[in-house]
Structures are given as structure tokens and as C-alpha cells.
Short mmCIF file of C-alpha atoms in Angstrom, two decimals:
data_model
loop_
_atom_site.label_atom_id
_atom_site.label_comp_id
_atom_site.label_asym_id
_atom_site.label_seq_id
_atom_site.Cartn_x
_atom_site.Cartn_y
_atom_site.Cartn_z
CA MET A 1 -27.34 5.23 -65.42
CA LEU A 2 -24.07 6.11 -63.08
CA ILE A 3 -21.89 3.70 -61.95
CA ARG A 4 -19.26 5.06 -59.45
CA GLU A 5 -16.84 4.83 -56.48
CA ALA A 6 -18.96 4.60 -53.19
CA ALA A 7 -18.57 6.57 -50.96
CA ALA A 8 -21.41 7.47 -48.20
CA ASP A 9 -23.82 4.98 -49.86
CA TRP A 10 -23.37 1.72 -47.69
CA GLN A 11 -26.93 3.64 -45.94
CA ALA A 12 -28.39 3.09 -49.80
CA VAL A 13 -26.79 -0.23 -49.83
CA TRP A 14 -27.98 -1.90 -46.19
CA PRO A 15 -31.42 -2.28 -46.42
CA PHE A 16 -31.58 -4.04 -50.07
CA PHE A 17 -28.33 -5.59 -49.20
CA ARG A 18 -29.73 -7.16 -45.60
CA ASP A 19 -32.90 -8.24 -47.63
CA ILE A 20 -30.63 -10.28 -50.17
CA CYS A 21 -29.59 -11.76 -47.29
CA ALA A 22 -32.06 -12.56 -45.57
CA ALA A 23 -33.85 -14.28 -48.56
CA GLY A 24 -30.66 -16.51 -48.40
CA GLU A 25 -31.81 -17.25 -52.35
CA THR A 26 -28.73 -16.40 -54.31
CA PHE A 27 -25.44 -14.83 -52.35
CA THR A 28 -23.50 -18.08 -50.05
CA TYR A 29 -23.46 -15.44 -46.88
CA PRO A 30 -24.95 -15.56 -43.93
CA LEU A 31 -28.55 -14.87 -44.07
CA HIS A 32 -28.97 -13.28 -41.11
CA PRO A 33 -25.46 -10.75 -40.61
CA SER A 34 -25.23 -7.20 -38.57
CA GLU A 35 -24.75 -4.30 -40.26
CA GLU A 36 -20.85 -3.91 -39.51
CA GLU A 37 -20.18 -7.92 -40.89
CA ALA A 38 -21.80 -6.61 -43.70
CA ARG A 39 -20.76 -3.70 -44.45
CA ALA A 40 -16.80 -5.40 -44.42
CA MET A 41 -17.64 -8.18 -46.01
CA TRP A 42 -18.67 -6.46 -49.06
CA MET A 43 -16.59 -3.45 -49.13
CA PRO A 44 -13.37 -4.30 -49.06
CA PRO A 45 -10.86 -1.99 -48.76
CA ALA A 46 -8.72 -0.81 -51.22
CA PRO A 47 -7.10 -2.48 -54.18
CA ALA A 48 -10.32 -3.96 -54.38
CA HIS A 49 -13.21 -2.06 -55.27
CA VAL A 50 -16.63 -1.06 -54.55
CA VAL A 51 -18.91 0.38 -57.03
CA VAL A 52 -22.60 1.20 -56.21
CA ALA A 53 -25.58 2.35 -59.47
CA GLU A 54 -26.83 5.63 -59.29
CA GLU A 55 -29.66 7.52 -61.01
CA ALA A 56 -31.79 10.71 -59.92
CA GLY A 57 -29.81 10.73 -56.86
CA THR A 58 -31.07 6.88 -55.81
CA VAL A 59 -29.02 3.70 -55.12
CA LEU A 60 -29.85 1.07 -57.83
CA GLY A 61 -27.35 -1.49 -56.75
CA THR A 62 -23.62 -1.85 -55.89
CA ALA A 63 -20.94 -4.10 -56.67
CA ASN A 64 -17.43 -5.33 -55.22
CA MET A 65 -14.64 -6.87 -57.59
CA TYR A 66 -11.24 -7.44 -55.81
CA ALA A 67 -8.64 -10.46 -56.75
CA ASN A 68 -9.65 -13.61 -56.52
CA ARG A 69 -6.20 -14.94 -54.82
CA SER A 70 -2.68 -14.25 -54.14
CA GLY A 71 -0.04 -14.53 -55.23
CA ASN A 72 0.76 -16.88 -57.94
CA GLY A 73 -3.23 -17.18 -58.50
CA ALA A 74 -3.51 -13.22 -58.47
CA HIS A 75 -4.27 -11.78 -61.57
CA VAL A 76 -8.27 -14.02 -61.66
CA ALA A 77 -10.82 -10.28 -60.90
CA SER A 78 -13.78 -12.20 -58.59
CA ALA A 79 -16.59 -9.62 -58.54
CA SER A 80 -20.37 -9.99 -56.75
CA TYR A 81 -23.17 -7.90 -57.76
CA MET A 82 -25.65 -6.62 -55.84
CA ALA A 83 -29.30 -4.47 -57.58
CA ASP A 84 -32.63 -3.42 -55.56
CA PRO A 85 -35.05 -5.97 -55.55
CA ALA A 86 -37.57 -3.23 -55.24
CA ARG A 87 -35.35 -1.56 -58.48
CA GLN A 88 -35.93 -4.20 -60.85
CA GLY A 89 -36.14 -4.01 -64.66
CA ARG A 90 -33.12 -1.08 -65.41
CA GLY A 91 -30.89 -3.13 -66.61
CA THR A 92 -28.39 -2.29 -62.93
CA GLY A 93 -27.68 -5.66 -63.19
CA ARG A 94 -25.99 -6.00 -66.57
CA ALA A 95 -24.51 -2.44 -66.50
CA LEU A 96 -23.04 -3.83 -62.71
CA VAL A 97 -21.13 -6.25 -64.87
CA ALA A 98 -19.91 -5.24 -67.19
CA TYR A 99 -18.57 -2.40 -65.49
CA SER A 100 -16.47 -4.58 -63.39
CA LEU A 101 -15.29 -6.87 -66.55
CA GLY A 102 -13.72 -3.00 -67.55
CA TRP A 103 -12.20 -1.88 -63.76
CA ALA A 104 -10.97 -5.69 -64.44
CA ARG A 105 -9.24 -5.88 -68.46
CA ALA A 106 -8.22 -1.76 -67.29
CA ALA A 107 -6.06 -3.40 -64.06
CA GLY A 108 -4.32 -6.08 -65.28
CA PHE A 109 -6.77 -8.89 -64.71
CA ARG A 110 -6.52 -11.48 -67.07
CA ARG A 111 -9.57 -13.63 -65.96
CA ILE A 112 -12.16 -13.11 -64.40
CA GLN A 113 -14.05 -15.74 -61.84
CA TYR A 114 -17.24 -15.92 -59.72
CA ASN A 115 -16.68 -19.28 -56.95
CA ALA A 116 -20.05 -19.25 -56.80
CA VAL A 117 -23.43 -19.00 -58.60
CA VAL A 118 -26.33 -20.94 -57.42
CA GLU A 119 -28.06 -23.37 -60.11
CA THR A 120 -31.39 -21.30 -59.85
CA ASN A 121 -30.59 -17.64 -59.82
CA ALA A 122 -31.62 -17.51 -63.56
CA PRO A 123 -31.65 -14.47 -64.35
CA ALA A 124 -28.11 -13.23 -63.33
CA LEU A 125 -27.24 -16.94 -64.77
CA ALA A 126 -28.38 -15.22 -68.79
CA LEU A 127 -27.36 -12.51 -67.60
CA TYR A 128 -23.42 -13.09 -66.89
CA ARG A 129 -23.69 -15.92 -70.12
CA ASP A 130 -24.69 -13.45 -72.77
CA LEU A 131 -21.85 -10.82 -71.60
CA GLY A 132 -19.42 -14.39 -72.56
CA PHE A 133 -19.43 -16.09 -69.38
CA GLU A 134 -18.23 -19.96 -69.20
CA ILE A 135 -19.70 -22.39 -66.38
CA LEU A 136 -16.54 -23.95 -65.04
CA GLY A 137 -18.16 -26.47 -63.00
CA THR A 138 -21.14 -27.12 -60.99
CA LEU A 139 -20.59 -28.06 -57.42
CA PRO A 140 -23.55 -30.83 -56.72
CA GLU A 141 -25.75 -30.09 -54.02
CA GLY A 142 -22.63 -26.95 -52.79
CA PHE A 143 -26.35 -24.58 -51.69
CA ARG A 144 -28.76 -25.43 -49.94
CA HIS A 145 -32.08 -22.90 -51.32
CA PRO A 146 -34.73 -22.20 -48.40
CA GLY A 147 -37.01 -23.63 -49.94
CA LEU A 148 -36.01 -25.65 -53.71
CA GLY A 149 -33.76 -27.28 -50.96
CA TYR A 150 -30.46 -28.46 -52.64
CA VAL A 151 -28.90 -27.33 -55.53
CA GLY A 152 -25.65 -27.26 -57.38
CA LEU A 153 -23.07 -24.02 -57.09
CA HIS A 154 -22.10 -22.81 -59.90
CA SER A 155 -18.34 -21.62 -61.06
CA LEU A 156 -18.56 -18.95 -63.53
CA HIS A 157 -15.34 -17.72 -65.78
CA ARG A 158 -14.02 -15.96 -68.66
CA ALA A 159 -10.79 -13.70 -69.80
CA LEU A 160 -10.26 -10.18 -70.19
CA MET B 1 2.25 -40.45 -36.79
CA LEU B 2 -0.52 -39.05 -34.54
CA ILE B 3 -2.70 -36.00 -36.03
CA ARG B 4 -3.96 -33.79 -33.18
CA GLU B 5 -5.14 -30.14 -33.09
CA ALA B 6 -2.61 -27.76 -33.02
CA ALA B 7 -1.54 -26.04 -29.75
CA ALA B 8 1.68 -24.01 -29.68
CA ASP B 9 3.01 -25.17 -32.29
CA TRP B 10 2.82 -23.10 -34.81
CA GLN B 11 7.13 -22.29 -34.27
CA ALA B 12 7.71 -25.64 -36.14
CA VAL B 13 5.10 -24.80 -38.97
CA TRP B 14 6.56 -21.11 -39.66
CA PRO B 15 10.01 -22.80 -41.63
CA PHE B 16 8.84 -25.25 -44.21
CA PHE B 17 5.28 -22.80 -44.72
CA ARG B 18 7.36 -20.20 -45.45
CA ASP B 19 8.87 -22.06 -47.65
CA ILE B 20 6.97 -23.00 -49.56
CA CYS B 21 4.70 -20.22 -49.88
CA ALA B 22 8.36 -18.44 -51.54
CA ALA B 23 8.88 -21.34 -53.84
CA GLY B 24 5.05 -20.50 -55.18
CA GLU B 25 4.24 -23.38 -57.41
CA THR B 26 1.21 -25.11 -54.98
CA PHE B 27 -0.33 -22.70 -52.77
CA THR B 28 -2.42 -19.34 -54.06
CA TYR B 29 -0.77 -17.53 -50.78
CA PRO B 30 1.84 -14.17 -51.41
CA LEU B 31 4.58 -15.37 -51.95
CA HIS B 32 6.43 -13.73 -49.05
CA PRO B 33 4.18 -13.77 -46.40
CA SER B 34 4.88 -11.80 -42.80
CA GLU B 35 5.02 -14.39 -39.80
CA GLU B 36 2.01 -12.73 -38.30
CA GLU B 37 -0.40 -12.52 -41.38
CA ALA B 38 0.89 -16.34 -42.36
CA ARG B 39 0.33 -17.36 -38.63
CA ALA B 40 -3.81 -15.19 -39.31
CA MET B 41 -3.82 -17.50 -42.74
CA TRP B 42 -3.16 -20.75 -41.65
CA MET B 43 -4.47 -21.08 -38.03
CA PRO B 44 -8.29 -18.93 -38.32
CA PRO B 45 -10.44 -19.12 -34.94
CA ALA B 46 -12.80 -22.29 -34.12
CA PRO B 47 -14.91 -23.26 -35.75
CA ALA B 48 -12.13 -24.05 -38.08
CA HIS B 49 -9.69 -26.55 -36.71
CA VAL B 50 -6.06 -26.96 -37.34
CA VAL B 51 -3.97 -29.49 -36.48
CA VAL B 52 -0.60 -30.82 -37.14
CA ALA B 53 1.38 -34.04 -38.03
CA GLU B 54 3.58 -34.73 -35.46
CA GLU B 55 6.14 -37.72 -34.42
CA ALA B 56 9.02 -38.62 -31.73
CA GLY B 57 8.27 -34.75 -31.19
CA THR B 58 8.85 -33.92 -35.11
CA VAL B 59 6.01 -31.90 -36.32
CA LEU B 60 5.95 -33.43 -39.61
CA GLY B 61 2.60 -31.34 -41.72
CA THR B 62 0.21 -29.45 -40.59
CA ALA B 63 -3.77 -29.24 -42.11
CA ASN B 64 -5.92 -26.54 -41.36
CA MET B 65 -10.52 -27.18 -41.97
CA TYR B 66 -13.73 -25.62 -42.57
CA ALA B 67 -16.51 -24.40 -43.44
CA ASN B 68 -16.19 -23.86 -47.29
CA ARG B 69 -18.56 -20.56 -47.48
CA SER B 70 -21.98 -19.62 -45.52
CA GLY B 71 -25.00 -19.35 -44.12
CA ASN B 72 -26.34 -21.76 -46.90
CA GLY B 73 -23.68 -22.16 -48.36
CA ALA B 74 -22.01 -24.27 -44.83
CA HIS B 75 -22.70 -27.82 -45.37
CA VAL B 76 -19.49 -27.84 -47.86
CA ALA B 77 -15.96 -27.80 -45.99
CA SER B 78 -13.11 -26.96 -47.48
CA ALA B 79 -9.52 -27.86 -45.33
CA SER B 80 -5.56 -27.15 -46.57
CA TYR B 81 -2.43 -29.24 -46.34
CA MET B 82 1.45 -28.98 -46.14
CA ALA B 83 4.16 -31.40 -44.84
CA ASP B 84 7.16 -30.61 -44.65
CA PRO B 85 9.53 -31.00 -47.77
CA ALA B 86 12.31 -32.14 -45.76
CA ARG B 87 10.87 -35.06 -43.87
CA GLN B 88 8.00 -36.31 -47.53
CA GLY B 89 7.83 -40.39 -48.05
CA ARG B 90 6.08 -40.98 -44.54
CA GLY B 91 2.17 -40.53 -45.87
CA THR B 92 2.25 -37.95 -43.78
CA GLY B 93 -0.25 -35.73 -46.63
CA ARG B 94 -2.60 -39.46 -47.13
CA ALA B 95 -2.59 -39.13 -43.50
CA LEU B 96 -3.89 -34.74 -43.24
CA VAL B 97 -6.05 -35.72 -45.47
CA ALA B 98 -8.29 -39.02 -44.77
CA TYR B 99 -8.33 -36.76 -41.26
CA SER B 100 -9.79 -33.60 -42.28
CA LEU B 101 -12.39 -36.28 -44.00
CA GLY B 102 -12.92 -37.85 -40.95
CA TRP B 103 -13.15 -34.03 -39.40
CA ALA B 104 -15.36 -32.71 -41.74
CA ARG B 105 -18.32 -35.88 -41.72
CA ALA B 106 -18.38 -35.32 -37.83
CA ALA B 107 -18.42 -31.77 -38.08
CA GLY B 108 -21.81 -32.04 -39.88
CA PHE B 109 -20.70 -31.11 -43.08
CA ARG B 110 -22.59 -33.54 -46.71
CA ARG B 111 -19.22 -32.17 -48.82
CA ILE B 112 -15.84 -31.74 -49.23
CA GLN B 113 -14.60 -28.58 -51.96
CA TYR B 114 -11.00 -27.86 -52.74
CA ASN B 115 -11.13 -24.73 -54.34
CA ALA B 116 -7.08 -23.91 -55.94
CA VAL B 117 -5.24 -27.15 -56.91
CA VAL B 118 -2.62 -26.45 -59.25
CA GLU B 119 -2.58 -29.42 -61.93
CA THR B 120 0.75 -28.97 -62.35
CA ASN B 121 1.27 -31.14 -58.09
CA ALA B 122 1.07 -33.86 -59.52
CA PRO B 123 2.04 -35.88 -56.55
CA ALA B 124 -1.41 -34.27 -54.19
CA LEU B 125 -3.91 -34.99 -57.62
CA ALA B 126 -2.54 -38.62 -57.22
CA LEU B 127 -3.37 -38.73 -53.62
CA TYR B 128 -6.67 -35.95 -53.82
CA ARG B 129 -7.99 -38.73 -56.39
CA ASP B 130 -6.71 -41.69 -54.45
CA LEU B 131 -8.96 -40.25 -51.49
CA GLY B 132 -12.38 -40.74 -53.53
CA PHE B 133 -12.08 -36.05 -55.03
CA GLU B 134 -12.69 -35.35 -58.14
CA ILE B 135 -12.43 -32.75 -60.17
CA LEU B 136 -14.81 -30.04 -60.66
CA GLY B 137 -13.04 -27.31 -63.19
CA THR B 138 -10.33 -25.89 -64.55
CA LEU B 139 -9.64 -22.33 -63.97
CA PRO B 140 -7.91 -21.69 -67.53
CA GLU B 141 -4.40 -20.36 -66.40
CA GLY B 142 -5.50 -19.53 -63.22
CA PHE B 143 -1.50 -20.24 -62.10
CA ARG B 144 1.82 -18.34 -62.81
CA HIS B 145 3.92 -21.23 -61.39
CA PRO B 146 7.09 -19.76 -61.55
CA GLY B 147 9.00 -22.34 -63.53
CA LEU B 148 6.26 -22.96 -66.32
CA GLY B 149 4.26 -20.45 -66.57
CA TYR B 150 0.64 -19.75 -66.99
CA VAL B 151 -1.39 -23.66 -65.54
CA GLY B 152 -4.45 -24.63 -64.92
CA LEU B 153 -5.86 -24.13 -61.37
CA HIS B 154 -8.16 -27.55 -60.45
CA SER B 155 -11.14 -27.03 -58.07
CA LEU B 156 -12.25 -30.72 -56.94
CA HIS B 157 -14.63 -32.32 -54.46
CA ARG B 158 -16.27 -34.88 -52.82
CA ALA B 159 -19.32 -36.35 -50.78
CA LEU B 160 -18.79 -36.41 -47.31
#
């Protein structure tokens, strides 16, 4: 699997991005963003960094990474990941997270924080914990899961 | 003291907004934003709500309030407050926080979260605790204080 900077990849990302938003189980994004809104949200300009995971010419997933805050908070990175649900089981998520940790280290960040991880997203949480993240706190009822009702919303972090 | 929706108030806000950013002790904002950048940052369009605290025609402080996230996280509000350091001791911060809680309740939010409160900002923390907020978690070294070095960055929350 190759992780590389996203270029003309939006058309490959948009179908699963749209489906993941519409499912409404894992992101605090609009459920039905326009394609233009979604693209602007997912692919911010540099110094943010946007990549895709590719295998044999097929995009398996994508990630973006950036400073979580500005000014005197700009030494903490954040990142988001999406793997195509139709192409699971290939380690795409793990490869994207590992890549983002390396990117953040190389860019000089001291720490990385995820702001909003749904507490029922067990696969993502297991992966993040395995890669050294700890739960910083959990906002009670921070997320309205379409099937489970109000559930907690974690923030996670780790040093770099 | 009157808390009212901000209208043609930016020119009264900008001098202390600029000074508070430049001091770099309390916000994770750019230290030296352009006036245009600052205005866009502080005065987002509706449904966000921006107010000023005014007494005898003088603006003492300002607050903005909005949904902290989108989609299935949009039932949690957030808010930010700035009081003019040259006009302290009049309860401006307390009045602005209390107003924002009422606004968030009326707008149907279930909870309110502050994402980034510097742990050395004792007056703000004392006020927030007094008004029912609890610390959700503290990002170690989340803020680079200009005088104190790396300090923690709290997230706070309370039900509405």
C-alpha cells in the first residue's frame, strides 16, 4: 500500500466520503454535505496535508492532518481518516494513522489530538489505543448516534 | 450592563481583541491576525450569534456562540468571550457567560463545551466553575504560554 499526497483524487474519495457522512455514525460532519462543501472540508490548503492510501491504482482511504489550533496552540496536530467501507480489512486505517504520526513528527508538532471520536466506534478506538493514544476526556452525550441515541464523544491524544 | 447582538461594533472590539491576541496568554488564536482575519474569526455569520456587553455607550466586552460541531454533534454549543482589559472589574465576563448559557438553552442545545481554556487563566476558570462548568480533560503541554512555557489546555463542559 502506498500513502501519497492527494492530487486529482477527489473523485475517488467522494463516493465513500459521502456514504460515511450519510451513515452518520462516526463523524461530526454534516450528514449530507454538497460535494463542494465536502471537498473544502476534507482537503484544506497547505500547510494542512491530505493523503490517499492506494493499492494497484485503487484509492482505499484518505487522511488529512493539520495544526489543531493556532498561535500558542499550534504545536499540537490533529488528523482525520476515512477508509472505504467496501475495501476493509487491508490495514488502511492503521497505515494512515501511522503515516500521520510520522508526518506530524517531521513537521515539528509535539503532540497530536483527536477532538471527536465517537465512543461506539470500537474499531477506530482499538486502533488508536494500539498506536499509543489515550483518552483525554469524554463529552457525555456529545454525539447523537442514529441507532444508539446519545453516546459519548472522546478526545484522544498522544505525545510525538 | 446591556448584552445585545453585535452590529456596527467591530471598531470598538478590535483594539482589545488585537491586544488580547498579541499578549498570547489566553487564546489559541494567531498572535497578530490582520484586522480582516480577526473580524472573520470573531464574527461568524448566523446561526452563530455575536454580542457585545455595553454600558453607557461603551463596549466592555464581546462574546460569540455557535454549534461546536456539525451533523450528529450539532446539539453541543460552544462560546468564546473577551472583556476589555482596560475596563475590568465590572462583571462583564460573568454577564457574557450567563447570557451565552441562556442563548444556548433557547436555541435548543443540550450541552456547552469550551475546547481550549488555558490552565493558567485562573480568573476565567474560577468564573466557569462558578457557573457550573467542569473540566472534561486537560491536554498536557497543549498551550505554549509566553511567560510560563508549556502549560495544559483544558476542555470544559456543562449540561444546559
